[in-house]
Coordinates of C-alpha atoms in Angstrom, one line a residue:
X1 CA 69.8 -35.2 -58.3
X2 CA 73.5 -34.9 -57.8
X3 CA 76.8 -36.5 -59.0
X4 CA 80.5 -36.1 -57.9
X5 CA 83.9 -35.9 -59.7
X6 CA 87.5 -35.9 -58.3
X7 CA 90.0 -36.6 -61.1
X8 CA 91.1 -33.7 -63.2
X9 CA 92.8 -36.0 -65.7
X10 CA 89.5 -37.3 -66.9
X11 CA 87.9 -33.8 -67.2
X12 CA 86.9 -34.6 -70.8
X13 CA 84.9 -37.4 -69.5
X14 CA 83.0 -35.0 -67.3
X15 CA 80.5 -33.9 -70.0
X16 CA 79.6 -37.5 -70.7
X17 CA 79.0 -38.1 -67.0
X18 CA 76.9 -34.9 -66.6
X19 CA 74.7 -36.2 -69.5
X20 CA 74.3 -39.5 -67.6
X21 CA 73.4 -37.6 -64.5
X22 CA 70.7 -35.7 -66.4
X23 CA 69.3 -39.1 -67.3
X24 CA 68.7 -39.6 -63.6
X25 CA 71.6 -42.1 -63.1
X26 CA 73.3 -41.6 -59.7
X27 CA 77.0 -41.8 -59.2
X28 CA 79.0 -41.4 -56.0
X29 CA 82.5 -42.3 -57.1
X30 CA 84.8 -39.8 -55.4
X31 CA 88.5 -39.5 -56.2
X32 CA 90.6 -36.6 -55.0
X33 CA 93.1 -34.8 -57.2
X34 CA 96.5 -35.0 -55.7
X35 CA 99.2 -33.3 -57.8
X36 CA 101.0 -32.8 -54.5
X37 CA 99.8 -36.1 -53.2
X38 CA 97.2 -34.3 -51.0
X39 CA 94.1 -36.4 -50.3
X40 CA 92.0 -34.2 -47.9
X41 CA 88.4 -34.4 -49.3
X42 CA 87.4 -37.9 -48.9
X43 CA 83.5 -37.6 -48.5
X44 CA 80.8 -36.1 -50.5
X45 CA 77.4 -36.9 -48.8
X46 CA 74.3 -37.5 -50.8
X47 CA 72.0 -38.9 -48.2
X48 CA 69.9 -35.7 -48.4
X49 CA 69.4 -36.4 -52.1
X50 CA 65.7 -36.4 -53.3
X51 CA 64.2 -36.3 -56.8
X52 CA 61.6 -33.7 -55.5
X53 CA 62.5 -30.1 -55.8
X54 CA 63.0 -28.5 -52.5
X55 CA 63.1 -31.7 -50.5
X56 CA 66.8 -32.7 -50.7
X57 CA 70.3 -31.3 -50.2
X58 CA 73.9 -31.7 -51.0
X59 CA 76.9 -31.7 -48.6
X60 CA 80.6 -31.5 -49.2
X61 CA 82.3 -32.6 -45.9
X62 CA 86.2 -32.3 -45.9
X63 CA 87.9 -34.8 -43.6
X64 CA 91.5 -33.7 -42.8
X65 CA 94.1 -36.4 -42.1
X66 CA 97.7 -36.6 -41.1
X67 CA 97.6 -33.3 -39.5
X68 CA 96.8 -31.5 -42.7
X69 CA 95.8 -28.0 -42.1
X70 CA 94.3 -25.8 -44.7
X71 CA 91.3 -23.9 -46.0
X72 CA 88.2 -24.9 -48.0
X73 CA 86.8 -22.9 -50.9
X74 CA 83.6 -23.6 -52.8
X75 CA 82.6 -22.4 -56.3
X76 CA 79.7 -22.8 -58.7
X77 CA 80.9 -23.5 -62.2
X78 CA 79.8 -20.9 -64.7
X79 CA 77.4 -19.1 -62.3
X80 CA 77.2 -17.4 -59.0
X81 CA 76.7 -19.4 -55.9
X82 CA 73.1 -20.5 -55.2
X83 CA 71.2 -18.4 -52.7
X84 CA 70.2 -21.8 -51.2
X85 CA 73.9 -22.7 -50.5
X86 CA 75.6 -21.8 -47.2
X87 CA 78.9 -22.8 -45.5
X88 CA 79.0 -23.9 -41.9
X89 CA 82.3 -25.0 -40.2
X90 CA 84.0 -25.5 -43.6
X91 CA 81.2 -27.6 -44.9
X92 CA 79.0 -26.6 -47.9
X93 CA 75.3 -27.1 -47.6
X94 CA 72.9 -26.7 -50.6
X95 CA 69.4 -27.3 -48.9
X96 CA 66.8 -26.8 -50.0
X97 CA 67.6 -26.5 -53.7
X98 CA 65.5 -25.9 -56.7
X99 CA 65.9 -26.3 -60.5
X100 CA 67.4 -22.8 -60.6
X101 CA 70.2 -24.2 -58.4
X102 CA 71.2 -27.0 -60.9
X103 CA 74.7 -27.1 -62.2
X104 CA 78.2 -28.0 -61.2
X105 CA 79.7 -27.1 -57.8
X106 CA 83.5 -27.4 -57.0
X107 CA 85.1 -27.8 -53.6
X108 CA 88.9 -27.0 -53.3
X109 CA 91.1 -27.8 -50.2
X110 CA 94.4 -25.8 -50.0
X111 CA 97.1 -27.1 -47.6
X112 CA 98.5 -24.4 -45.5
X113 CA 102.2 -25.4 -45.5
X114 CA 102.6 -26.6 -49.0
X115 CA 99.8 -24.9 -51.0
X116 CA 98.9 -28.2 -52.4
X117 CA 95.2 -28.7 -53.2
X118 CA 92.6 -31.4 -53.4
X119 CA 89.5 -30.8 -55.6
X120 CA 86.0 -32.4 -55.8
X121 CA 82.9 -31.7 -57.8
X122 CA 79.1 -32.0 -57.3
X123 CA 76.6 -31.8 -60.1
X124 CA 72.9 -31.0 -59.4
X125 CA 70.7 -32.2 -62.2
X126 CA 67.0 -31.2 -63.1
X127 CA 64.5 -32.2 -60.3
X128 CA 60.8 -33.1 -60.1
X129 CA 58.7 -30.0 -59.3
X130 CA 58.0 -30.1 -55.6
X131 CA 55.1 -28.9 -53.4
X132 CA 54.7 -25.4 -52.3
X133 CA 51.7 -25.6 -49.8
X134 CA 49.5 -22.7 -48.8
X135 CA 46.3 -22.4 -46.6
X136 CA 43.8 -19.9 -48.0
X137 CA 40.7 -18.4 -46.4
X138 CA 37.5 -19.1 -48.3
X139 CA 34.5 -17.9 -46.3
X140 CA 33.0 -17.1 -42.9
X141 CA 30.4 -19.8 -41.9
X142 CA 28.9 -18.5 -38.6
X143 CA 31.1 -19.4 -35.6
X144 CA 33.5 -21.2 -38.1
X145 CA 35.6 -20.5 -41.1
X146 CA 36.2 -22.5 -44.3
X147 CA 39.8 -22.9 -45.4
X148 CA 41.4 -24.3 -48.6
X149 CA 44.7 -26.0 -49.1
X150 CA 46.6 -25.1 -52.4
X151 CA 49.8 -26.4 -54.0
X152 CA 51.1 -23.1 -55.5
X153 CA 53.3 -25.1 -57.9
X154 CA 50.3 -27.0 -59.2
X155 CA 46.9 -25.5 -58.3
X156 CA 44.9 -28.2 -60.1
X157 CA 43.2 -29.8 -57.1
X158 CA 43.1 -33.2 -58.8
X159 CA 46.9 -33.4 -59.0
X160 CA 47.3 -33.4 -55.2
X161 CA 46.1 -35.2 -52.2
X162 CA 45.5 -33.5 -48.8
X163 CA 45.7 -34.5 -45.2
X164 CA 44.5 -32.0 -42.5
X165 CA 45.5 -32.3 -38.9
X166 CA 44.9 -30.0 -35.9
X167 CA 47.7 -28.9 -33.7
X168 CA 47.3 -32.0 -31.6
X169 CA 46.9 -34.4 -34.5
X170 CA 43.5 -35.6 -33.3
X171 CA 41.8 -35.9 -36.7
X172 CA 42.4 -36.4 -40.4
X173 CA 40.4 -34.8 -43.2
X174 CA 41.2 -35.9 -46.7
X175 CA 39.8 -32.9 -48.6
X176 CA 41.1 -29.8 -50.1
X177 CA 38.7 -27.8 -47.9
X178 CA 38.2 -27.8 -44.1
X179 CA 35.6 -26.0 -41.9
X180 CA 37.1 -25.2 -38.5
X181 CA 36.9 -23.1 -35.4
X182 CA 40.3 -24.2 -34.2
X183 CA 43.0 -21.7 -33.5
X184 CA 45.4 -23.3 -35.9
X185 CA 45.5 -26.1 -38.5
X186 CA 48.2 -27.9 -40.6
X187 CA 47.8 -29.6 -44.0
X188 CA 50.2 -32.1 -45.8
X189 CA 50.0 -31.9 -49.6
X190 CA 51.3 -34.7 -51.8
X191 CA 51.5 -34.2 -55.6
X192 CA 51.3 -36.9 -58.3
X193 CA 55.1 -37.4 -58.2
X194 CA 55.0 -38.3 -54.5
X195 CA 56.6 -35.0 -53.5
X196 CA 55.1 -33.7 -50.2
X197 CA 55.2 -30.6 -48.0
X198 CA 53.3 -29.5 -44.9
X199 CA 51.9 -26.1 -44.1
X200 CA 51.0 -24.9 -40.6
X201 CA 49.0 -21.7 -40.2
X202 CA 46.8 -19.8 -37.7
X203 CA 43.1 -19.6 -38.5
X204 CA 41.2 -16.3 -38.6
X205 CA 38.3 -16.0 -36.1
X206 CA 34.7 -16.0 -37.4
X207 CA 33.1 -12.6 -37.6
X208 CA 29.6 -14.0 -38.0
X209 CA 27.5 -14.9 -35.0
X210 CA 23.8 -15.8 -34.7
X211 CA 21.7 -12.9 -33.3
X212 CA 21.5 -12.8 -29.6
X213 CA 18.3 -13.0 -27.6
X214 CA 17.8 -9.7 -25.7
X215 CA 16.8 -10.0 -22.1
X216 CA 14.1 -7.3 -22.5
X217 CA 12.6 -5.0 -25.1
X218 CA 12.9 -1.6 -23.5
X219 CA 10.1 1.0 -23.6
X220 CA 10.5 4.8 -23.6
X221 CA 8.2 7.7 -24.0
X222 CA 5.7 6.8 -21.2
X223 CA 4.2 4.1 -19.1
X224 CA 4.1 0.5 -20.2
X225 CA 0.3 0.6 -20.5
X226 CA -0.9 2.7 -23.4
X227 CA -4.1 4.5 -24.4
X228 CA -5.5 6.0 -27.5
X229 CA -3.2 8.5 -29.1
X230 CA -0.1 7.4 -27.0
X231 CA 3.3 7.1 -28.7
X232 CA 6.0 4.8 -27.4
X233 CA 9.5 3.8 -28.6
X234 CA 10.6 0.2 -28.3
X235 CA 14.3 -0.8 -28.6
X236 CA 16.7 -3.8 -28.5
X237 CA 20.5 -3.8 -28.3
X238 CA 22.0 -3.2 -31.8
X239 CA 24.1 -6.0 -33.5
X240 CA 26.4 -5.8 -36.5
X241 CA 25.2 -7.6 -39.6
X242 CA 21.7 -8.2 -38.3
X243 CA 18.4 -7.3 -39.9
X244 CA 15.3 -6.3 -37.8
X245 CA 11.6 -7.0 -38.4
X246 CA 9.1 -5.6 -36.0
X247 CA 5.4 -6.7 -35.8
X248 CA 2.8 -4.8 -33.8
X249 CA -0.8 -5.6 -32.7
X250 CA -4.0 -4.3 -34.2
X251 CA -4.5 -0.7 -33.4
X252 CA -0.7 0.0 -33.3
X253 CA 1.0 1.9 -36.2
X254 CA 4.8 2.0 -36.8
X255 CA 5.7 5.6 -37.4
X256 CA 9.4 5.0 -38.0
X257 CA 12.3 2.6 -37.4
X258 CA 11.2 -0.6 -39.2
X259 CA 14.4 -2.5 -40.0
X260 CA 16.3 -0.9 -37.2
X261 CA 16.9 -1.8 -33.5
X262 CA 14.4 0.9 -32.4
X263 CA 10.8 1.5 -33.6
X264 CA 8.4 4.3 -32.8
X265 CA 4.7 3.3 -32.5
X266 CA 1.4 5.2 -32.0
X267 CA -1.8 3.5 -30.7
X268 CA -5.3 4.3 -32.0
X269 CA -8.8 3.6 -30.7
X270 CA -8.9 0.1 -32.1
X271 CA -6.1 -1.1 -29.8
X272 CA -7.2 -3.5 -27.1
X273 CA -4.0 -5.1 -26.1
X274 CA -1.5 -7.5 -27.7
X275 CA 2.1 -8.2 -28.3
X276 CA 4.9 -6.3 -30.0
X277 CA 7.5 -8.6 -31.5
X278 CA 10.9 -8.3 -33.1
X279 CA 12.8 -10.9 -35.2
X280 CA 16.5 -10.5 -35.6
X281 CA 18.2 -12.4 -38.5
X282 CA 21.5 -12.9 -40.3
X283 CA 23.0 -15.7 -42.4
X284 CA 23.7 -17.6 -39.2
X285 CA 20.0 -17.8 -38.1
X286 CA 17.3 -15.7 -36.5
X287 CA 15.8 -15.2 -33.0
X288 CA 12.4 -13.7 -32.1
X289 CA 11.0 -12.2 -28.9
X290 CA 7.9 -10.3 -27.9
X291 CA 6.5 -8.1 -25.2
X292 CA 2.9 -7.9 -24.1
X293 CA 1.4 -4.4 -24.3
X294 CA -1.7 -3.7 -22.2
X295 CA -4.3 -1.1 -22.9
X296 CA -4.6 1.4 -20.0
X297 CA -8.0 2.1 -18.4
X298 CA -9.7 5.4 -18.0
X299 CA -9.2 6.7 -14.5
X300 CA -11.7 5.5 -11.9
X301 CA -14.3 7.9 -10.6
X302 CA -12.9 9.9 -7.7
X303 CA -13.7 9.0 -4.1
X304 CA -16.4 10.7 -2.1
X305 CA -15.7 14.5 -1.8
X306 CA -15.1 15.5 1.8
X307 CA -15.9 19.0 3.0
X308 CA -18.9 21.0 4.4
X309 CA -22.1 21.0 2.5
X310 CA -24.2 23.7 4.1
X311 CA -24.0 27.0 6.1
X312 CA -21.6 28.4 3.4
X313 CA -23.1 31.9 3.2
X314 CA -20.0 34.1 2.7
X315 CA -17.7 31.3 3.9
X316 CA -14.1 31.6 2.8
X317 CA -11.0 29.3 2.6
X318 CA -13.3 26.2 2.6
X319 CA -11.4 23.0 1.6
X320 CA -12.7 20.0 -0.4
X321 CA -10.8 16.9 -1.2
X322 CA -10.9 13.4 -2.7
X323 CA -8.4 10.6 -2.1
X324 CA -5.2 11.2 -4.1
X325 CA -4.2 8.6 -6.7
X326 CA -0.7 8.5 -8.2
X327 CA -0.6 9.6 -11.9
X328 CA -4.0 11.2 -11.8
X329 CA -4.9 14.9 -12.2
X330 CA -8.3 16.3 -11.1
X331 CA -10.7 18.7 -12.8
X332 CA -13.0 20.6 -10.4
X333 CA -16.2 22.6 -11.0
X334 CA -17.8 24.9 -8.5
X335 CA -21.2 26.6 -8.1
X336 CA -21.9 29.9 -9.7
X337 CA -20.8 32.9 -7.6
X338 CA -18.1 30.9 -5.8
X339 CA -14.4 31.5 -6.4
X340 CA -11.8 28.8 -6.7
X341 CA -8.9 30.0 -4.5
X342 CA -6.5 27.2 -5.4
X343 CA -5.9 23.5 -6.0
X344 CA -7.2 23.0 -9.6
X345 CA -5.6 19.8 -11.0
X346 CA -4.8 18.4 -7.5
X347 CA -7.0 16.2 -5.3
X348 CA -7.8 19.2 -2.9
X349 CA -9.2 22.7 -3.7
X350 CA -10.0 25.8 -1.7
X351 CA -13.3 27.7 -2.3
X352 CA -14.5 31.2 -1.3
X353 CA -18.4 31.4 -1.3
X354 CA -20.6 34.4 -2.0
X355 CA -22.8 36.1 0.6
X356 CA -25.9 35.5 -1.5
X357 CA -28.3 32.6 -1.0
X358 CA -27.4 29.7 -3.3
X359 CA -27.7 26.0 -3.8
X360 CA -25.2 24.3 -6.2
X361 CA -22.9 21.4 -6.8
X362 CA -19.2 20.8 -6.5
X363 CA -17.9 18.3 -9.1
X364 CA -14.6 16.6 -9.7
X365 CA -13.4 14.1 -12.4
X366 CA -10.1 12.1 -12.6
X367 CA -7.9 12.4 -15.7
X368 CA -5.2 10.1 -16.9
X369 CA -3.6 9.5 -20.3
X370 CA -6.5 7.3 -21.3
X371 CA -9.2 9.8 -20.6
X372 CA -11.5 11.4 -18.1
X373 CA -13.6 9.6 -15.5
X374 CA -17.2 10.0 -14.5
X375 CA -17.9 13.0 -12.3
X376 CA -18.2 12.8 -8.5
X377 CA -20.5 15.5 -7.1
X378 CA -21.4 17.1 -3.8
X379 CA -24.4 19.3 -3.2
X380 CA -23.7 22.5 -1.2
X381 CA -25.9 25.4 -0.1
X382 CA -25.6 28.8 1.6
X383 CA -28.2 28.2 4.3
X384 CA -27.4 26.1 7.4
X385 CA -27.6 22.4 7.4
X386 CA -30.4 20.5 9.0
X387 CA -29.8 20.0 12.8
X388 CA -28.8 16.4 13.5
X389 CA -30.9 15.5 16.5
X390 CA -33.4 17.2 18.8
X391 CA -32.6 16.0 22.3
X392 CA -35.5 15.9 24.8
X393 CA -38.6 14.0 25.8
X394 CA -40.7 12.4 23.0
X395 CA -43.7 11.4 25.1
X396 CA -45.3 14.5 26.6
X397 CA -48.7 15.4 28.1
X398 CA -51.0 18.1 26.9
X399 CA -50.6 21.1 29.2
X400 CA -47.2 20.0 30.5
X401 CA -44.6 22.8 31.0
X402 CA -40.8 23.0 31.3
X403 CA -40.0 20.3 28.7
X404 CA -36.3 20.8 27.9
X405 CA -34.9 20.3 24.4
X406 CA -31.5 21.0 22.8
X407 CA -29.5 20.5 19.6
X408 CA -25.8 20.5 18.7
X409 CA -24.6 23.8 17.0
X410 CA -25.1 23.8 13.3
X411 CA -22.2 25.1 11.0
X412 CA -23.0 28.5 9.6
X413 CA -26.1 29.1 11.8
X414 CA -26.3 32.4 13.6
X415 CA -29.8 31.7 15.1
X416 CA -32.3 28.9 15.4
X417 CA -36.1 29.0 14.8
X418 CA -38.0 26.7 17.2
X419 CA -41.6 25.8 16.4
X420 CA -43.9 23.8 18.8
X421 CA -47.4 22.4 18.3
X422 CA -50.3 24.8 18.1
X423 CA -51.1 26.1 21.5
X424 CA -47.6 25.6 22.9
X425 CA -45.1 28.3 24.0
X426 CA -41.3 28.3 23.6
X427 CA -39.3 29.4 26.6
X428 CA -35.6 30.5 26.5
X429 CA -33.7 32.2 29.3
X430 CA -37.0 33.2 30.9
X431 CA -38.5 34.6 27.7
X432 CA -41.8 33.0 26.8
X433 CA -42.9 33.2 23.1
X434 CA -46.3 34.8 22.5
X435 CA -46.9 32.1 19.9
X436 CA -45.7 28.6 19.3
X437 CA -42.6 30.0 17.4
X438 CA -39.4 31.5 18.8
X439 CA -36.1 32.5 17.0
X440 CA -33.1 32.6 19.3
X441 CA -29.4 32.2 19.3
X442 CA -29.6 29.5 21.8
X443 CA -29.4 25.8 21.0
X444 CA -31.4 24.9 24.2
X445 CA -35.1 25.8 25.1
X446 CA -38.0 24.5 27.1
X447 CA -41.6 24.0 25.8
X448 CA -44.9 24.5 27.5
X449 CA -47.3 22.4 25.6
X450 CA -51.0 23.0 24.9
X451 CA -52.9 20.1 23.5
X452 CA -50.6 17.3 22.3
X453 CA -51.9 14.8 19.7
X454 CA -50.3 12.0 17.7
X455 CA -49.5 14.4 14.9
X456 CA -47.8 17.0 17.0
X457 CA -44.2 17.8 16.2
X458 CA -41.4 20.0 17.7
X459 CA -39.3 21.7 14.9
X460 CA -36.0 23.6 14.7
X461 CA -34.0 25.1 11.8
X462 CA -30.8 27.1 11.6
X463 CA -30.7 30.7 10.3
X464 CA -27.9 32.8 8.8
X465 CA -27.6 35.9 6.6
X466 CA -28.7 33.9 3.5
X467 CA -31.8 32.5 4.9
X468 CA -33.3 29.6 6.9
X469 CA -32.0 26.1 6.5
X470 CA -33.8 22.8 6.4
X471 CA -36.1 21.9 9.3
X472 CA -35.4 19.1 11.8
X473 CA -38.6 17.7 13.3
X474 CA -39.3 15.6 16.3
X475 CA -42.6 13.7 16.4
X476 CA -44.3 13.8 19.8
X477 CA -46.3 11.1 21.5
X478 CA -49.1 12.2 23.8
X479 CA -49.1 10.7 27.2
X480 CA -52.1 8.6 28.5
X481 CA -53.4 9.9 31.9
X482 CA -54.6 7.5 34.6
X483 CA -58.2 8.4 35.2
X484 CA -58.8 6.2 38.2
X485 CA -56.6 5.2 41.1
X486 CA -58.8 2.3 42.2
X487 CA -62.1 0.5 41.6
X488 CA -64.1 2.2 44.3
X489 CA -65.4 5.0 42.2
X490 CA -67.6 7.7 43.7
X491 CA -71.2 7.1 42.7
X492 CA -73.2 9.9 41.1
X493 CA -70.0 12.0 40.5
X494 CA -70.2 14.6 37.7
X495 CA -67.6 17.2 36.6
X496 CA -68.8 20.0 34.3
X497 CA -68.5 21.9 32.1
X498 CA -65.7 19.9 30.4
X499 CA -63.9 21.5 28.6
X500 CA -64.2 24.5 31.0
X501 CA -63.1 28.1 30.8
X502 CA -62.4 29.7 34.1
X503 CA -64.5 27.6 36.5
X504 CA -65.5 24.0 36.9
X505 CA -68.3 22.4 39.0
X506 CA -68.1 19.1 40.8
X507 CA -71.5 17.5 41.7
X508 CA -71.7 14.4 43.9
X509 CA -74.2 12.4 46.1
X510 CA -73.1 11.9 49.6
X511 CA -74.6 9.2 51.9
X512 CA -73.2 10.8 55.0
X513 CA -71.5 13.9 56.3
X514 CA -67.8 13.8 55.3
X515 CA -64.8 15.8 54.1
X516 CA -64.2 15.9 50.3
X517 CA -60.6 16.6 49.0
X518 CA -60.0 17.8 45.5
X519 CA -56.6 18.2 43.8
X520 CA -56.0 19.4 40.3
X521 CA -52.6 18.3 38.8
X522 CA -51.0 18.7 35.4
X523 CA -50.6 15.7 33.1
X524 CA -47.3 14.6 34.7
X525 CA -48.8 14.7 38.2
X526 CA -47.6 18.0 39.7
X527 CA -50.1 19.5 42.2
X528 CA -51.6 22.8 41.0
X529 CA -54.8 23.4 43.0
X530 CA -55.9 21.8 46.3
X531 CA -59.3 22.3 47.9
X532 CA -61.2 20.7 50.8
X533 CA -65.0 20.8 51.2
X534 CA -67.5 19.6 53.8
X535 CA -70.2 17.4 52.3
X536 CA -73.7 16.8 53.8
X537 CA -76.1 14.0 53.2
X538 CA -77.6 14.3 49.8
X539 CA -76.8 15.9 46.4
X540 CA -74.5 18.9 46.4
X541 CA -72.1 21.0 44.1
X542 CA -68.6 22.4 44.6
X543 CA -67.0 25.0 42.3
X544 CA -63.2 25.3 41.5
X545 CA -61.5 28.4 40.0
X546 CA -59.4 27.5 37.0
X547 CA -58.4 31.1 36.0
X548 CA -54.8 30.6 37.2
X549 CA -54.3 27.7 34.9
X550 CA -53.1 27.9 31.3
X551 CA -55.1 26.2 28.6
X552 CA -54.4 22.5 28.4
X553 CA -55.3 19.1 29.9
X554 CA -55.4 18.5 33.6
X555 CA -56.5 15.9 36.0
X556 CA -58.8 16.4 39.0
X557 CA -58.6 13.9 41.8
X558 CA -61.6 13.7 44.1
X559 CA -61.4 11.7 47.4
X560 CA -64.3 10.8 49.8
X561 CA -64.9 8.2 52.4
X562 CA -66.5 6.0 49.9
X563 CA -63.6 6.1 47.3
X564 CA -61.3 8.0 45.0
X565 CA -61.7 9.0 41.4
X566 CA -59.6 10.8 38.8
X567 CA -61.2 12.7 35.9
X568 CA -59.5 14.4 32.9
X569 CA -60.5 17.9 32.3
X570 CA -59.6 20.4 29.6
X571 CA -59.3 24.2 30.0
X572 CA -59.8 26.3 26.9

């Protein structure tokens, strides 16, 4: 509080007035000293006056009349001037002021041309303790912060009231504490004496955030699918202030990294698939995510092995292959005596075979990280393969000749052994076998058949330096000869002996004199012997020489005026 004096003659009365001022009695009587009859200071303002410390102010405002010109001087009685006091355009301001600023202040006007003065006094009495507000950080609350309002002149919370407002004044919170995520806040504090003050401050940002959900758990150390014995590392993005808890399925063992963003896991034989999960937590919450882990399968059995299977006697640089599958290696095995020239581990190998006779097996298995597949095999041998097909007639007649047969060349075969039915002969390039067997380099021959039955076969097999390969057989069907051309058979006709050797006799009974024609043909109808005889009335015989014919079956056709008859004959 403040009071003013302006009469030096009543200076003794000052002390009494100051005591009255201390008792909170306000005076504003102003009377200027005028020993030179100068009255320049006519106003001492107290409209800034307040009983609350730090909320009021005092002003001495000199008003100069009648053209008075001079200077103003200000003094604090018995002490140095308050740090809260300042002069602006010859006016003294004491705002804000505190109890440390109490006391008597004097203003003196000195007229320039006369040196006369006018004096006034202001007394600042004891004040009520005011409010010194402060906003203090309390704690981080996950995306927000908690702040506390404090009156530093009286920190007992119950002695003050609080009104919070954001920078736009949109809300009121009547509490000492506020939880906020605003950029700034202000608080108005009022103490029990009614003194108020407002504090505006910027809020710190929250450092605590809830864990983030990762878009993916990354895998390193191998393929996503795993097998027994595989080790993988699983990771998520690291975050500050976050704890990590990994869980793994049955058959998976955490080697290291539990509690960190990255974990190393090994899988044993009991693993059959499942999920690996991670839970990230902090005081703001937790988030979990998982990833499905599949057990990988053992590699499938390789495809069929391609490559030659026979005629491999001494063969070199022979290639064998299976269909290639990405991520698979291949293990090959080869027959004893053979040499692997290259390709182990790949889907294709090269083999050099020995010149000794052998039969054996080529094997291959597929290998991936989960194990080894079943073995695919291919049987191989040194001798030539079985010829595919014997081309030529199937239905043949006993005794027929010039029957042509052929086969396609067989890999690895140098020669071919042909075998006909017993009694037959093999012919190649004009050479006739002395028996029913002929070995030749040719794939084409002809056969002269002896007796052909339903069990007769023509056979052929390839031959090389290691031996004879498997035999290809062609079953033969004997032809059925026509024994009679018509129904008018010759009566009393006999042909003997049958089978015959070098000669055959025809006996017949003729009712008249006539010509008798005889033709001997092979089984397919080719004429071989022709004879014509003169017959007389009665029984008679005719002989035919068969020495020019090979052993086999033939037909004899006998024609007379009374008819025609065909009879099958055999030469042995």
